[in-house]
mmCIF file of N, CA and C in Angstrom:
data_model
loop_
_atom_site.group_PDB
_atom_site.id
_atom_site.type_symbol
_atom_site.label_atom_id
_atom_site.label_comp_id
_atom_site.label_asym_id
_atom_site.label_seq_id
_atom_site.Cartn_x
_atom_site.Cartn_y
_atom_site.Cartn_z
ATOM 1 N N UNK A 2 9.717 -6.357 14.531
ATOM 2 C CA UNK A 2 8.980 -6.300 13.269
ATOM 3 C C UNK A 2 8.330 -4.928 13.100
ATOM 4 N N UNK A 3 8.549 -4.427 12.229
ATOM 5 C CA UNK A 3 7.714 -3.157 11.579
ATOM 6 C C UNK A 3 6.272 -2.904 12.001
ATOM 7 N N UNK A 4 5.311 -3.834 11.808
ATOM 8 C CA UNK A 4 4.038 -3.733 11.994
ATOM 9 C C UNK A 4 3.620 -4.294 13.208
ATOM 10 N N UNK A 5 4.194 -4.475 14.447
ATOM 11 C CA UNK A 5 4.079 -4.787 15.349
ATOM 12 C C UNK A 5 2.996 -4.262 15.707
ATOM 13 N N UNK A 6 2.270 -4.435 16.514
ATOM 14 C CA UNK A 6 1.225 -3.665 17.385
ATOM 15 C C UNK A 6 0.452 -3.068 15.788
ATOM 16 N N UNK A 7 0.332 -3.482 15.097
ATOM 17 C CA UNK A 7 -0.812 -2.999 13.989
ATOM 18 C C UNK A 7 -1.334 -4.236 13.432
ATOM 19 N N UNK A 8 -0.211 -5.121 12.927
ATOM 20 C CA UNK A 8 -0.853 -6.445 12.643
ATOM 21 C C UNK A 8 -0.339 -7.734 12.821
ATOM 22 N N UNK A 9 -1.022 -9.031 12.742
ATOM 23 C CA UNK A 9 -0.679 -10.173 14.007
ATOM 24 C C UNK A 9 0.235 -10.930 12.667
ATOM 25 N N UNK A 10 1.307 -11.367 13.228
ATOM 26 C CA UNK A 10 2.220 -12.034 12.480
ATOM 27 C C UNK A 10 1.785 -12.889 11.683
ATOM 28 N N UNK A 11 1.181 -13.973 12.372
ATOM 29 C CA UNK A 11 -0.021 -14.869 11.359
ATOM 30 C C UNK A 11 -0.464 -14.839 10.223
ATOM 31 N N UNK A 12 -1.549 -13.648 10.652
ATOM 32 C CA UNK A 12 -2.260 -12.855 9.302
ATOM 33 C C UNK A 12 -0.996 -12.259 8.268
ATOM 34 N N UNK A 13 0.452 -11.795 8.625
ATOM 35 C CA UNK A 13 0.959 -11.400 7.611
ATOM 36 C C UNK A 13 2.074 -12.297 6.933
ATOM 37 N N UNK A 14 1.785 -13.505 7.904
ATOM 38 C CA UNK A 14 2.551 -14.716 6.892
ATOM 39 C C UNK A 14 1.394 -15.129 6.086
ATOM 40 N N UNK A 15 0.175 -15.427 6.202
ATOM 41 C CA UNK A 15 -0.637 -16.477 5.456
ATOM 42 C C UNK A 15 -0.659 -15.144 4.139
ATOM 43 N N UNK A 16 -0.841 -13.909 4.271
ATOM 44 C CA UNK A 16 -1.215 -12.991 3.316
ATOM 45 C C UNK A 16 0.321 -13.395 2.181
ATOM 46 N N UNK A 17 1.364 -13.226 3.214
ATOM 47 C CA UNK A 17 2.377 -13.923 1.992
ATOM 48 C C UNK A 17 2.109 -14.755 1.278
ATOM 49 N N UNK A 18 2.030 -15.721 2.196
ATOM 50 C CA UNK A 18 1.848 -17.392 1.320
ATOM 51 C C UNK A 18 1.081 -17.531 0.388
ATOM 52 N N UNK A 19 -0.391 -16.104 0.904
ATOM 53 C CA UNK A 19 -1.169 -16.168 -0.352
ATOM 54 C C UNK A 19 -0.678 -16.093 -1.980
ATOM 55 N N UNK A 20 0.376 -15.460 -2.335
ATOM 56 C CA UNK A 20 0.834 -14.484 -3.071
ATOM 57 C C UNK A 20 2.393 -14.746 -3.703
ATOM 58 N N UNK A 21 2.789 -15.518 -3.436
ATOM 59 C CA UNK A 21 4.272 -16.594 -3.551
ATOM 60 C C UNK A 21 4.700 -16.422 -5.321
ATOM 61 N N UNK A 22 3.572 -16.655 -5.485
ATOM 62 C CA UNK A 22 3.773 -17.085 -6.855
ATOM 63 C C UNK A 22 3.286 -15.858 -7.711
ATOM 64 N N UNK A 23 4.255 -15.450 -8.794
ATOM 65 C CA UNK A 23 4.499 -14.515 -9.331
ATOM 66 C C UNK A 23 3.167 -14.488 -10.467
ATOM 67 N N UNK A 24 2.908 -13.017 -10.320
ATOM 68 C CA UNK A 24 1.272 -12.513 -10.496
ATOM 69 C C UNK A 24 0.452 -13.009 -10.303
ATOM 70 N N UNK A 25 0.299 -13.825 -8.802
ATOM 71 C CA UNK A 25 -0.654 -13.870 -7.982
ATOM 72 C C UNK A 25 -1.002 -12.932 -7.081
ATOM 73 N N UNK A 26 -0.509 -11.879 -6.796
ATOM 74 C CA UNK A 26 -0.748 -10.353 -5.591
ATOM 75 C C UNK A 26 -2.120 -9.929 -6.362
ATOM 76 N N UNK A 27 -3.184 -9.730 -4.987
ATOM 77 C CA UNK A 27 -4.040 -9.157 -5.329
ATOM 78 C C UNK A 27 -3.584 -8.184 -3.910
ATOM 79 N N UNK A 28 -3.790 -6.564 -4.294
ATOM 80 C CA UNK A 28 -4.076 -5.914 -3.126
ATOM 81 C C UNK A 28 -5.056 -5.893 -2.130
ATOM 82 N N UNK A 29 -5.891 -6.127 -3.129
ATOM 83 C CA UNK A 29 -7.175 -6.118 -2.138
ATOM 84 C C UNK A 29 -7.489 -7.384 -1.457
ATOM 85 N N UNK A 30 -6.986 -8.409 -1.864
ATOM 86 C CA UNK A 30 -6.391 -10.119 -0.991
ATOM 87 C C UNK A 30 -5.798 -9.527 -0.045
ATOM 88 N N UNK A 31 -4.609 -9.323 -0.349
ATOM 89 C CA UNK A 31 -3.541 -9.204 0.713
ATOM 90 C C UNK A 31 -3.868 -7.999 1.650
ATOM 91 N N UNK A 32 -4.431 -7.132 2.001
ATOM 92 C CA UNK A 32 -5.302 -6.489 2.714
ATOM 93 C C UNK A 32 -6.142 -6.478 3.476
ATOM 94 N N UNK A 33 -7.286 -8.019 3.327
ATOM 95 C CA UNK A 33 -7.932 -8.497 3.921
ATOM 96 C C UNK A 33 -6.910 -9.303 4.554
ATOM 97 N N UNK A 34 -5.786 -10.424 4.051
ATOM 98 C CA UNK A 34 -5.619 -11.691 4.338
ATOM 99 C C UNK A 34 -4.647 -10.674 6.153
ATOM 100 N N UNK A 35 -4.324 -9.792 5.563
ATOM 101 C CA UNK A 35 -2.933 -9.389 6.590
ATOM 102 C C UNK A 35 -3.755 -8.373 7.459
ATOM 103 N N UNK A 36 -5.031 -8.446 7.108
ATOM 104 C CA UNK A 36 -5.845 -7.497 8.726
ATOM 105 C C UNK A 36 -5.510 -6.799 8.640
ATOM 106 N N UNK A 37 -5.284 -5.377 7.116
ATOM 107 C CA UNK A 37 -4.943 -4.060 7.051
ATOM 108 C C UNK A 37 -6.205 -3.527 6.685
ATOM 109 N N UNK A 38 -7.121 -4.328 6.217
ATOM 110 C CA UNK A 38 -8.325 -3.494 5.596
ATOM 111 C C UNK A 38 -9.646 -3.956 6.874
ATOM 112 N N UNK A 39 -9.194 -4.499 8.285
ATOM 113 C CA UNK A 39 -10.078 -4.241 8.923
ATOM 114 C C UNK A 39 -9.958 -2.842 10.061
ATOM 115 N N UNK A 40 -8.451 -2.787 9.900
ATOM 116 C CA UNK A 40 -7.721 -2.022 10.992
ATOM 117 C C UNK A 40 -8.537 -0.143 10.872
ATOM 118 N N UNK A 41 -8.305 0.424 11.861
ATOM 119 C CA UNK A 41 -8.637 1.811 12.292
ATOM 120 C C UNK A 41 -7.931 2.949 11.282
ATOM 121 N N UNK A 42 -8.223 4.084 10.873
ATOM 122 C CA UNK A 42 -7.701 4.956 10.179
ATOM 123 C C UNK A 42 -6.024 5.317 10.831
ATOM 124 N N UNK A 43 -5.775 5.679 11.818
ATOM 125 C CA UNK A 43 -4.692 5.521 12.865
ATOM 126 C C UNK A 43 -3.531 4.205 12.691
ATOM 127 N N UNK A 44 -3.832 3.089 12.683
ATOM 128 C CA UNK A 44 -3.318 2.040 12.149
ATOM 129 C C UNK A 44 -2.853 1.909 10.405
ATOM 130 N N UNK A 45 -3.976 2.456 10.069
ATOM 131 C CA UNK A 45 -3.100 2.648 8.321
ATOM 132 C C UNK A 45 -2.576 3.087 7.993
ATOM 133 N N UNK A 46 -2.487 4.361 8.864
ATOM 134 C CA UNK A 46 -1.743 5.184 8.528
ATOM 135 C C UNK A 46 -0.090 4.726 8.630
ATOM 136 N N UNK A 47 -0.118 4.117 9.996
ATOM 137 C CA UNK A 47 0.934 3.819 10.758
ATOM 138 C C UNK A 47 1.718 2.803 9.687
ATOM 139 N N UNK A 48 1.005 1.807 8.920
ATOM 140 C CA UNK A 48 1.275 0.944 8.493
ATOM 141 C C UNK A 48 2.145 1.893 6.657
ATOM 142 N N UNK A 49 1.150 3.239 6.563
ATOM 143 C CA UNK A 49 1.682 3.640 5.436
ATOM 144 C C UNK A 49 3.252 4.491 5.144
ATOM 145 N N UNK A 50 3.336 4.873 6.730
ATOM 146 C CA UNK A 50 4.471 5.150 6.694
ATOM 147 C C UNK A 50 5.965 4.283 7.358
ATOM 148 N N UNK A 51 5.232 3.095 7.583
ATOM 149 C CA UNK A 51 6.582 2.002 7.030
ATOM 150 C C UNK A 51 6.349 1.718 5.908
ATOM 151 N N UNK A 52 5.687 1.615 4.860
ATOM 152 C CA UNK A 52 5.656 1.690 3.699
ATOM 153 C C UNK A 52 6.579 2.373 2.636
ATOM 154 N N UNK A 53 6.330 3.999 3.003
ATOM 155 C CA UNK A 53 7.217 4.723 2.676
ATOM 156 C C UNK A 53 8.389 4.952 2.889
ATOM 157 N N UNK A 54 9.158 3.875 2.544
ATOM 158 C CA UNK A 54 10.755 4.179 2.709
ATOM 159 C C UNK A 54 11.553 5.273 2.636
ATOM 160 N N UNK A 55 11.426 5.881 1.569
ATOM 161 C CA UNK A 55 12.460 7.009 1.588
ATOM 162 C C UNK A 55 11.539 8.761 2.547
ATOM 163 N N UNK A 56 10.298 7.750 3.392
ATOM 164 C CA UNK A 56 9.296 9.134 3.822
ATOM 165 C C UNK A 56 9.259 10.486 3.844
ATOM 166 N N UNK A 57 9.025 10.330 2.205
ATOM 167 C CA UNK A 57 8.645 11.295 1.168
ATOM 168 C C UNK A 57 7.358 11.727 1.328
ATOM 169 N N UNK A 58 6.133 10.642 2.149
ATOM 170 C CA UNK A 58 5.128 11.393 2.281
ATOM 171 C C UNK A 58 3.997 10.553 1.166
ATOM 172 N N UNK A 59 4.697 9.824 0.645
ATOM 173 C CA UNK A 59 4.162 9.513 -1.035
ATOM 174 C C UNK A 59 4.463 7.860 -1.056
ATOM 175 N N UNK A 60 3.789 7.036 -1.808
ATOM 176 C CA UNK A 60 4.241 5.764 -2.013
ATOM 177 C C UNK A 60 5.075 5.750 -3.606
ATOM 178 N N UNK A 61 6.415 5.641 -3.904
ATOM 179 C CA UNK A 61 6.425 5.361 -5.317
ATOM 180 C C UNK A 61 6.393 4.024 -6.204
ATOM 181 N N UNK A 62 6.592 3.941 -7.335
ATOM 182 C CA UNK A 62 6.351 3.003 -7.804
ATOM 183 C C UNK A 62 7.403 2.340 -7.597
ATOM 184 N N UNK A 63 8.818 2.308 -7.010
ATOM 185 C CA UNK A 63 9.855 1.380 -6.313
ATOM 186 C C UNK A 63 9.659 0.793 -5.134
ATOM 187 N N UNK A 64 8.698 2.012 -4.367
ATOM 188 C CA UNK A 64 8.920 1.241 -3.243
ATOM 189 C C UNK A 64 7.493 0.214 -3.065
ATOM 190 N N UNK A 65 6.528 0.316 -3.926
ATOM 191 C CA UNK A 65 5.410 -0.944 -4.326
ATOM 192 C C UNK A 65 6.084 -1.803 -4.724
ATOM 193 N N UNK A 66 7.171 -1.859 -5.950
ATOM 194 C CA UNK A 66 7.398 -2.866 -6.312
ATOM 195 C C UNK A 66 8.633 -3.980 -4.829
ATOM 196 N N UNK A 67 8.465 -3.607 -4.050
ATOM 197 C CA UNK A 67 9.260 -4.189 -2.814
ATOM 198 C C UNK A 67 7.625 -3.920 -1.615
ATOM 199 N N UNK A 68 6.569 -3.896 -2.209
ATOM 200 C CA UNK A 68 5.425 -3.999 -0.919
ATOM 201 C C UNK A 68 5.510 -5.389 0.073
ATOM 202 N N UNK A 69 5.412 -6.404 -0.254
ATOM 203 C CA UNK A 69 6.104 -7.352 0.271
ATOM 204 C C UNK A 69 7.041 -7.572 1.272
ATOM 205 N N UNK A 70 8.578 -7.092 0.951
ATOM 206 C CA UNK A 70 9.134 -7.370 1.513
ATOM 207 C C UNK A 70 8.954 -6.209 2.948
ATOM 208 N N UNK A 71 8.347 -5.078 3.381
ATOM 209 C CA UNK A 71 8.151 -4.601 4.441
ATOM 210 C C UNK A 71 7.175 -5.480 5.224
ATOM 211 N N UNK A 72 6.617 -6.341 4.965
ATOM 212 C CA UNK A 72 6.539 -7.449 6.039
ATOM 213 C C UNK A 72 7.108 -8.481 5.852
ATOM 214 N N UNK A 73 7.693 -8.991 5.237
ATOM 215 C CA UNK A 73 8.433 -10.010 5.536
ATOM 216 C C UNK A 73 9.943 -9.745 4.477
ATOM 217 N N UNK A 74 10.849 -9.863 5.211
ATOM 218 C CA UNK A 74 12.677 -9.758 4.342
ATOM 219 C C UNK A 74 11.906 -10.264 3.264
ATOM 220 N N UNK A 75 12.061 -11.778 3.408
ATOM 221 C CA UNK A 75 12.126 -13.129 2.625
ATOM 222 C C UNK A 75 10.817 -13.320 1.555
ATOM 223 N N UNK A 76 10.414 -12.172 1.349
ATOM 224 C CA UNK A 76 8.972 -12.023 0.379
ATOM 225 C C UNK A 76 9.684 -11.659 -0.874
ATOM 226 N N UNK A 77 9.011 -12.124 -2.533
ATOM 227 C CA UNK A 77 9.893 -11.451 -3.717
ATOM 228 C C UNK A 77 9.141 -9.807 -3.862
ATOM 229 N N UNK A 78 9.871 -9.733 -4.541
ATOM 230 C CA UNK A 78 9.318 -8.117 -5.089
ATOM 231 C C UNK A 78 8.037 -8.670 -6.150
ATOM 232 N N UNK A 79 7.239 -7.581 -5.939
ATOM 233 C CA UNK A 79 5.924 -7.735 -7.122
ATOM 234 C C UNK A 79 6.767 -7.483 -8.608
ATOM 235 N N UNK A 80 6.039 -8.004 -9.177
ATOM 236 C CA UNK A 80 6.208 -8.406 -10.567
ATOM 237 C C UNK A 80 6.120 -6.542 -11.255
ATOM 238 N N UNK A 81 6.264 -6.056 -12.699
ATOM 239 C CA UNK A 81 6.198 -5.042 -12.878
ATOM 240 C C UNK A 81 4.441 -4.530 -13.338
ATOM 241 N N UNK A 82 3.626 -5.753 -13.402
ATOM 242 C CA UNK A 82 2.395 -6.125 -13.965
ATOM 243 C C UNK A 82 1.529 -5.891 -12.754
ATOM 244 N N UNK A 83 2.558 -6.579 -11.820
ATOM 245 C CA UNK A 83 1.499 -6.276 -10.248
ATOM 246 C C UNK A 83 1.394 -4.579 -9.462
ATOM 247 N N UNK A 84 2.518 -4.165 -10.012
ATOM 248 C CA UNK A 84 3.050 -3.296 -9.177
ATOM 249 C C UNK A 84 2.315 -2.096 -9.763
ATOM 250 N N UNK A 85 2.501 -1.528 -11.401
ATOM 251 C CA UNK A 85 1.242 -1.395 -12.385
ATOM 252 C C UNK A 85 -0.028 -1.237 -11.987
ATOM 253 N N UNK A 86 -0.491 -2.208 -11.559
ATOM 254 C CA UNK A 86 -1.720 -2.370 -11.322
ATOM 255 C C UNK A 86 -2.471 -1.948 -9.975
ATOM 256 N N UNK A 87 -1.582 -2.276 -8.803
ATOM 257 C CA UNK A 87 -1.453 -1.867 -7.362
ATOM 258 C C UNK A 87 -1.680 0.056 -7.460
ATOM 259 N N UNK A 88 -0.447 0.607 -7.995
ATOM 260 C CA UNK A 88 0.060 1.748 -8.397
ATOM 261 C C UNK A 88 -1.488 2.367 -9.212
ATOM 262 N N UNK A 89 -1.735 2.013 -10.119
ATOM 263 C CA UNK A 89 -3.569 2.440 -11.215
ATOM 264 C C UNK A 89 -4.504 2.428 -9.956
ATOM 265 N N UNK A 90 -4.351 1.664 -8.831
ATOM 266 C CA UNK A 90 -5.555 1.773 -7.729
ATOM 267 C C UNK A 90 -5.537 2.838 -6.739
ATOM 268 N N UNK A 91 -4.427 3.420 -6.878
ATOM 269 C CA UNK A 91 -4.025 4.552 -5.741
ATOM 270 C C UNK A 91 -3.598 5.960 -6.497
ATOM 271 N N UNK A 92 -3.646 5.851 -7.520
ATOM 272 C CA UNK A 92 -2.623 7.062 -7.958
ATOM 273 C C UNK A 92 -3.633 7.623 -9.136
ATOM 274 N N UNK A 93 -4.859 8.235 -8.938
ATOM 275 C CA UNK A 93 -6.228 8.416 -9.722
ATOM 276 C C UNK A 93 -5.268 10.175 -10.851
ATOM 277 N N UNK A 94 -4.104 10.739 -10.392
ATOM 278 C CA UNK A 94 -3.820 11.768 -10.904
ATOM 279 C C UNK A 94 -2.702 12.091 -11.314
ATOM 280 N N UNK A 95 -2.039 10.637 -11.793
ATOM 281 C CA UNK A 95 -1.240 9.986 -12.506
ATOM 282 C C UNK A 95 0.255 10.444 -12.430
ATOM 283 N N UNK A 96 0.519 10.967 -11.410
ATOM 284 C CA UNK A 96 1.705 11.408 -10.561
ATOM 285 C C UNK A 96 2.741 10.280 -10.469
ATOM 286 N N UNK A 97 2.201 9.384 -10.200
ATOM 287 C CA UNK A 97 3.385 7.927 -10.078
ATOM 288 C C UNK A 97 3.588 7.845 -8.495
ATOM 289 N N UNK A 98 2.569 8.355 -7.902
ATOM 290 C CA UNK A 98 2.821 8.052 -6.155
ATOM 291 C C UNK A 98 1.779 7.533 -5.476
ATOM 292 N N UNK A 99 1.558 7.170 -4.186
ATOM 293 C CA UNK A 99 0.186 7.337 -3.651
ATOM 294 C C UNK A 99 0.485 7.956 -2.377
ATOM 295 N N UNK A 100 -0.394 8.696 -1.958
ATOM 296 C CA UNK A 100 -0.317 9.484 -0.606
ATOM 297 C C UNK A 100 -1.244 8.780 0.577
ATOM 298 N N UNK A 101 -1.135 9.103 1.944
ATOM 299 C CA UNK A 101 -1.486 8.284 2.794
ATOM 300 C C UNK A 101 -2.970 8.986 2.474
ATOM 301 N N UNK A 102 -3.161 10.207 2.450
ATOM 302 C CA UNK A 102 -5.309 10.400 2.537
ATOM 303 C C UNK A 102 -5.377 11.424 1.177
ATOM 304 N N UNK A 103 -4.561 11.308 0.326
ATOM 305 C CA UNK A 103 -5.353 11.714 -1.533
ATOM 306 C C UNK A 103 -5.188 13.605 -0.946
ATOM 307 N N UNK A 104 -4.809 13.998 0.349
ATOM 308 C CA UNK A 104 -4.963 15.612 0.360
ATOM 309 C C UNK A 104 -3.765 16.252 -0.562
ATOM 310 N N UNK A 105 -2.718 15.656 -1.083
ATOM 311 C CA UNK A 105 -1.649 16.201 -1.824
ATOM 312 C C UNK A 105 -1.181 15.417 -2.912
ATOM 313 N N UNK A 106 -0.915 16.559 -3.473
ATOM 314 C CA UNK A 106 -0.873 16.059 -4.940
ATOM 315 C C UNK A 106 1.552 15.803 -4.668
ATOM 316 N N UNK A 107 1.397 14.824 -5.522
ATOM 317 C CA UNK A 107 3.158 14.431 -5.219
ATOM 318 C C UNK A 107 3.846 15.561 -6.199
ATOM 319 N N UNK A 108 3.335 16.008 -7.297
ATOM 320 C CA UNK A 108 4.246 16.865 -7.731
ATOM 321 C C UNK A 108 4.176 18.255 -6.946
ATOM 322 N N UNK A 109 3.077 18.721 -6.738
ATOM 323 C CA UNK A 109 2.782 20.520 -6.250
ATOM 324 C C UNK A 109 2.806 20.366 -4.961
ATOM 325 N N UNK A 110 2.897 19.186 -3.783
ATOM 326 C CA UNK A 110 3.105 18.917 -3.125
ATOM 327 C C UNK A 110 1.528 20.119 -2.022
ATOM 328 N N UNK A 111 0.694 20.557 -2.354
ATOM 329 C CA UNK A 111 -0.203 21.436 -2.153
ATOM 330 C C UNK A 111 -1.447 21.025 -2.238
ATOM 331 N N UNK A 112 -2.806 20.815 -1.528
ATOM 332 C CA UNK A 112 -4.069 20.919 -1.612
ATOM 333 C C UNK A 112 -4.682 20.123 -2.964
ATOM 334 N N UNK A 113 -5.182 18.781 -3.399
ATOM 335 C CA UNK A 113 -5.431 19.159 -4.587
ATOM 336 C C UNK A 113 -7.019 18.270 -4.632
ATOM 337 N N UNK A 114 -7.693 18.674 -3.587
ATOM 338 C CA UNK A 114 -9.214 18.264 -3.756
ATOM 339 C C UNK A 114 -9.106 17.002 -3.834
ATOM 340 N N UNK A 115 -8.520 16.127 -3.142
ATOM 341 C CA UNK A 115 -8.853 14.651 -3.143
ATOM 342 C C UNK A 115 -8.533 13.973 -4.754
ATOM 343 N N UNK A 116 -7.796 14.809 -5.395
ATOM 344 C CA UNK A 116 -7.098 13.469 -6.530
ATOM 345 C C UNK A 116 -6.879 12.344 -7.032
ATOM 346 N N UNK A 117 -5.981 12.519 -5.482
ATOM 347 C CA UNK A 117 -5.384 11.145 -5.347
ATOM 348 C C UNK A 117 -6.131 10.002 -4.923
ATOM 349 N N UNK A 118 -6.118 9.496 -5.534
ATOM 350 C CA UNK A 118 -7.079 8.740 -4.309
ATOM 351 C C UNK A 118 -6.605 8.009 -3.253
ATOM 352 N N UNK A 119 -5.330 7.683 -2.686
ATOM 353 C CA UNK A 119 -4.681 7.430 -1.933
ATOM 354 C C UNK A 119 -4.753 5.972 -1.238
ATOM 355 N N UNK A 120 -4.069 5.753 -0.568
ATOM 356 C CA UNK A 120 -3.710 4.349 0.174
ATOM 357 C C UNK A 120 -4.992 4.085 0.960
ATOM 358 N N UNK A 121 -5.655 5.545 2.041
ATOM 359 C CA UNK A 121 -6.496 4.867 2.958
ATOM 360 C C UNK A 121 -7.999 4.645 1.749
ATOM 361 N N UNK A 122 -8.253 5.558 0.756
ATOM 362 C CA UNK A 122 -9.264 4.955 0.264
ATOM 363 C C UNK A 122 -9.204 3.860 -0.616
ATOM 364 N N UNK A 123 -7.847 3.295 -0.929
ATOM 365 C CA UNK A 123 -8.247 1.762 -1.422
ATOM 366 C C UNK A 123 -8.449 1.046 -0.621
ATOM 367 N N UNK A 124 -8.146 1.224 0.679
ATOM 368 C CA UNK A 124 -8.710 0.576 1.707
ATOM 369 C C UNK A 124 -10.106 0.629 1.935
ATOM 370 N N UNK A 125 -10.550 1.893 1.514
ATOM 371 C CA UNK A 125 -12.135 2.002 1.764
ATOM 372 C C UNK A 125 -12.703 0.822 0.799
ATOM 373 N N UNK A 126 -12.180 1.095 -0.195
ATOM 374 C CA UNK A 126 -13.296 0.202 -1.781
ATOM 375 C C UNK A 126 -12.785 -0.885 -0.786
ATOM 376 N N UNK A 127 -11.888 -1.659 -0.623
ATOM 377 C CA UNK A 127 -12.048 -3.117 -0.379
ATOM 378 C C UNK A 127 -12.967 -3.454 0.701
ATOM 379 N N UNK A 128 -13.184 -2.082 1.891
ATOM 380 C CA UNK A 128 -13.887 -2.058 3.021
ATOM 381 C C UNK A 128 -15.438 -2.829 2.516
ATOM 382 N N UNK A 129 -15.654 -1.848 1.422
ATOM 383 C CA UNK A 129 -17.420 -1.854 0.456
ATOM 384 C C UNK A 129 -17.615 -3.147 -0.263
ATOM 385 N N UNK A 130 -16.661 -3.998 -0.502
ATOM 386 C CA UNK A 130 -16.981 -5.318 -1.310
ATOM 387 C C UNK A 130 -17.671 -6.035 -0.804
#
């Protein structure tokens, strides 16, 4: 399994089960439910680049809409409403990507003062709820 040694199988079936039913995905659910938003900066990371399929460096909006199935085959793809919405929480500089820590921008690929706001700080906001 992909996330082996980052997160416990358990936690990333029940986070499925949470979520089955089409536009029910909350990120910030499924984050808590799958023990990604308690995990170490080191671990998210780890987790962001199985994420990134084609590891580009960047999350795009294809490979969100298949977030799911990198833990489990047998998960559906997010809806285009979920994926939308997932995508508006990470991508503050409207690039159409998210980066693992917001330091690069996906088009200039260069420095761009925290923009982005990236994968590990939506992890932060859900950290603060």
């Amino acid at each position: 399994m992909a996330f082996s040694g980052i997160l416990k199988d358990a936690d990333i079936a029940a986070a499925i089960q949470a979520c089955q039913a089409p536009e029910s995905f909350s990120y910030k659910d499924f984050f808590v439910k799958a023990g990604l938003a308690a995990k170490a900066v080191d671990d998210v990371k780890k987790a962001f680049y199985v994420i990134d399929q084609d590891k580009s460096g960047f999350i795009e909006e294809e490979e969100l809409k298949l977030f799911l199935q990198n833990f489990s085959a047998s998960a559906r793809a997010l809806t285009d409403a979920e994926t939308k919405a997932f995508l508006k929480a990470g991508d503050a500089d409207g690039d159409g990507a998210i980066g693992v820590d917001g330091n690069q921008s996906h088009d200039t690929d260069v420095n761009t003062d925290l923009t982005d706001l990236s994968f590990l700080m939506i992890l932060s906001k859900i950290k603060t709820l």
